[in-house]
C-alpha positions in Angstrom: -126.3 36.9 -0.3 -123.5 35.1 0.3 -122.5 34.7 4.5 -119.6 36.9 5.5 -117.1 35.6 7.8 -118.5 36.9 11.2 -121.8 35.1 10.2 -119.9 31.8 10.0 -118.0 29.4 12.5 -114.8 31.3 11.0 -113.4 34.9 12.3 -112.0 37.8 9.7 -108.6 37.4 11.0 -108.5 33.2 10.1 -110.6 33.4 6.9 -111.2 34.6 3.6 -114.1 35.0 1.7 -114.1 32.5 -1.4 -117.0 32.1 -4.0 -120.2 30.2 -2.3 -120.1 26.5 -4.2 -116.1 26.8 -5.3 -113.7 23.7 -4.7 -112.8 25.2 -1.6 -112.7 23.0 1.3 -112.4 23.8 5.1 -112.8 21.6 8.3 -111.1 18.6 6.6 -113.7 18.0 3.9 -116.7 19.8 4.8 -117.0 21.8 0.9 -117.7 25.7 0.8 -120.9 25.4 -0.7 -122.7 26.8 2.3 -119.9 29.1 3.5 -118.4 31.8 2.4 -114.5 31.5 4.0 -112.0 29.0 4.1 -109.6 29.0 6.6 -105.9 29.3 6.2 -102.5 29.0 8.3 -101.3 31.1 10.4 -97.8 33.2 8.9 -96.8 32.7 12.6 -93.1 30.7 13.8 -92.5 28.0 11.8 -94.7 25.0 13.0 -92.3 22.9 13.7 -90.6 25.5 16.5 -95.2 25.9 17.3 -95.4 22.5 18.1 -92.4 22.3 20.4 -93.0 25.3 22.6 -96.8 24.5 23.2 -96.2 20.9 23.9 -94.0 22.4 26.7 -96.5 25.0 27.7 -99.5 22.4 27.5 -97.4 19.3 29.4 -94.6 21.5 31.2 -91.7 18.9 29.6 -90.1 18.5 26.4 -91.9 15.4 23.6 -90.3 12.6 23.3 -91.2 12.7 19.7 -91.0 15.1 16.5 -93.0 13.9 13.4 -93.5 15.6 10.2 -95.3 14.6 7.1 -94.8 16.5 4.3 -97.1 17.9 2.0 -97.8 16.3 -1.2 -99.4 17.3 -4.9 -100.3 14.8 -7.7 -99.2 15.9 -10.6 -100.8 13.6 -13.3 -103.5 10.5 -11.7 -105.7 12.8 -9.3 -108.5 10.0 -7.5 -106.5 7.1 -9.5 -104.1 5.8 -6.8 -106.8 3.9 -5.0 -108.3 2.5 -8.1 -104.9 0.6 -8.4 -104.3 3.5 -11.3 -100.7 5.5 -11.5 -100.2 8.5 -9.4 -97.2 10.8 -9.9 -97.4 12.6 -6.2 -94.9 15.6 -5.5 -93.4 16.6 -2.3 -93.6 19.9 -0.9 -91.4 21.7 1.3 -95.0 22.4 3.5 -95.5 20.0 6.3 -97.6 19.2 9.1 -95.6 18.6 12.2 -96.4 16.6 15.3 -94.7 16.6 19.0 -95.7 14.2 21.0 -95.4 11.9 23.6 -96.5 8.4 25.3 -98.8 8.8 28.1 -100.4 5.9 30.3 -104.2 6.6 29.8 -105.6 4.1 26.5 -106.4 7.6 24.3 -104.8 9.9 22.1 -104.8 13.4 23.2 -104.0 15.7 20.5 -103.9 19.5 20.1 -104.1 21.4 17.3 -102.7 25.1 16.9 -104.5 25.5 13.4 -107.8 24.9 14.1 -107.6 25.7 18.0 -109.3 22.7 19.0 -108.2 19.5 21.1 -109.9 16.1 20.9 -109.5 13.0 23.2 -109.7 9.8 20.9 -110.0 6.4 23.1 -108.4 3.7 21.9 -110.7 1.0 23.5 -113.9 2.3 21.7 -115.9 1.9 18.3 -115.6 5.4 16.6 -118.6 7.3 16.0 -118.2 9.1 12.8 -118.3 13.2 12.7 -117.0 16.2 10.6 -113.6 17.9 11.0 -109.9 17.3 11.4 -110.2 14.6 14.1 -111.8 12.6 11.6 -108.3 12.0 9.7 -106.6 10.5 13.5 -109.9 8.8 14.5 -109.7 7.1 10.7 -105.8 6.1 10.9 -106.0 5.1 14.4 -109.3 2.2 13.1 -107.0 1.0 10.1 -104.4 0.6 13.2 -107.0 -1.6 15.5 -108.2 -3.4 12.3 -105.1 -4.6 11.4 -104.3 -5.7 14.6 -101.6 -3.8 16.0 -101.2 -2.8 19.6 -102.2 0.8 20.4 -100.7 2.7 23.2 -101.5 6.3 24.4 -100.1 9.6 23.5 -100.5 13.0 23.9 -99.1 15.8 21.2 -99.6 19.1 19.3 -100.2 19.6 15.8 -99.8 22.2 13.3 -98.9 23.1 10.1 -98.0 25.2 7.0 -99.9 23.3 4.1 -102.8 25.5 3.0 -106.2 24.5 4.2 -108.2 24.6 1.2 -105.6 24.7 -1.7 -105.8 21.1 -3.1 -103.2 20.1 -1.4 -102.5 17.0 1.1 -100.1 15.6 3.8 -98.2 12.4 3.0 -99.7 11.4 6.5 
């Protein structure tokens, strides 16, 4: 039979049980096909006020920054935008939302409420490739370094209201 949630990396209160081998996708790409739950946001604050207060509780000051990238949905050209085909993206009113700030150390320390799990990301080393959400920082911040501009450290907090598992994107 199909796994329930206690018999996966997932808990009953952050999951769901979906259909073994659906479209569903959790861990930022990682397909249901051997799970039986997807996770979804928390109906918590907003994630912008999230991301403020546990900055402040993580690094006992205010950031220095506030980013948010809204969600997106293609309505016509799904897969076609990076085969130099049209795309007619939509924006949501969803975002994922970012506080953060500079620190001195060469590495991006970034938090993230959703998937209660922090990663450290030098910026002076070769990325090993892995599975999960980090994947998506460690990915822009190579594109960064390849095109040759001049990385600094920061530390921040992330979160969001754009479904995990829905089809849906972030403009990030």
């Amino acid at each position: 039979g199909n796994p329930q949630p206690s018999d996966s990396c997932c808990s009953a209160s952050q999951a769901v049980d979906v259909p073994a081998g659906s479209d569903a996708v959790r861990h930022g790409g990682v397909h249901a096909a051997q799970t039986a739950c997807i996770f979804l946001m928390r109906p918590q604050s907003n994630p912008r006020e999230r991301v403020i207060e546990e900055f402040k509780n993580l690094y006992h000051t205010d950031p220095s920054f506030l980013v948010r990238a809204p969600g997106r949905v293609n309505l016509i050209g799904e897969h076609t935008d990076y085969n130099d085909g049209f795309v007619l993206p939509m924006a949501l009113s969803q975002s994922i939302w970012i506080a953060l700030s500079s620190q001195p150390n060469p590495e991006v320390e970034l938090h993230s409420l959703d998937f209660e799990e922090s990663v450290n990301v030098p910026l002076e080393e070769n990325y090993e490739k892995s599975r999960g959400w980090q994947e998506f920082l460690k990915g822009v911040l190579d594109i960064l370094k390849q095109e040759g501009y001049s990385l600094s450290g920061w530390k921040g907090v992330a979160a969001g209201d754009i479904p995990i598992g829905a089809g849906l994107s972030s403009s990030a």
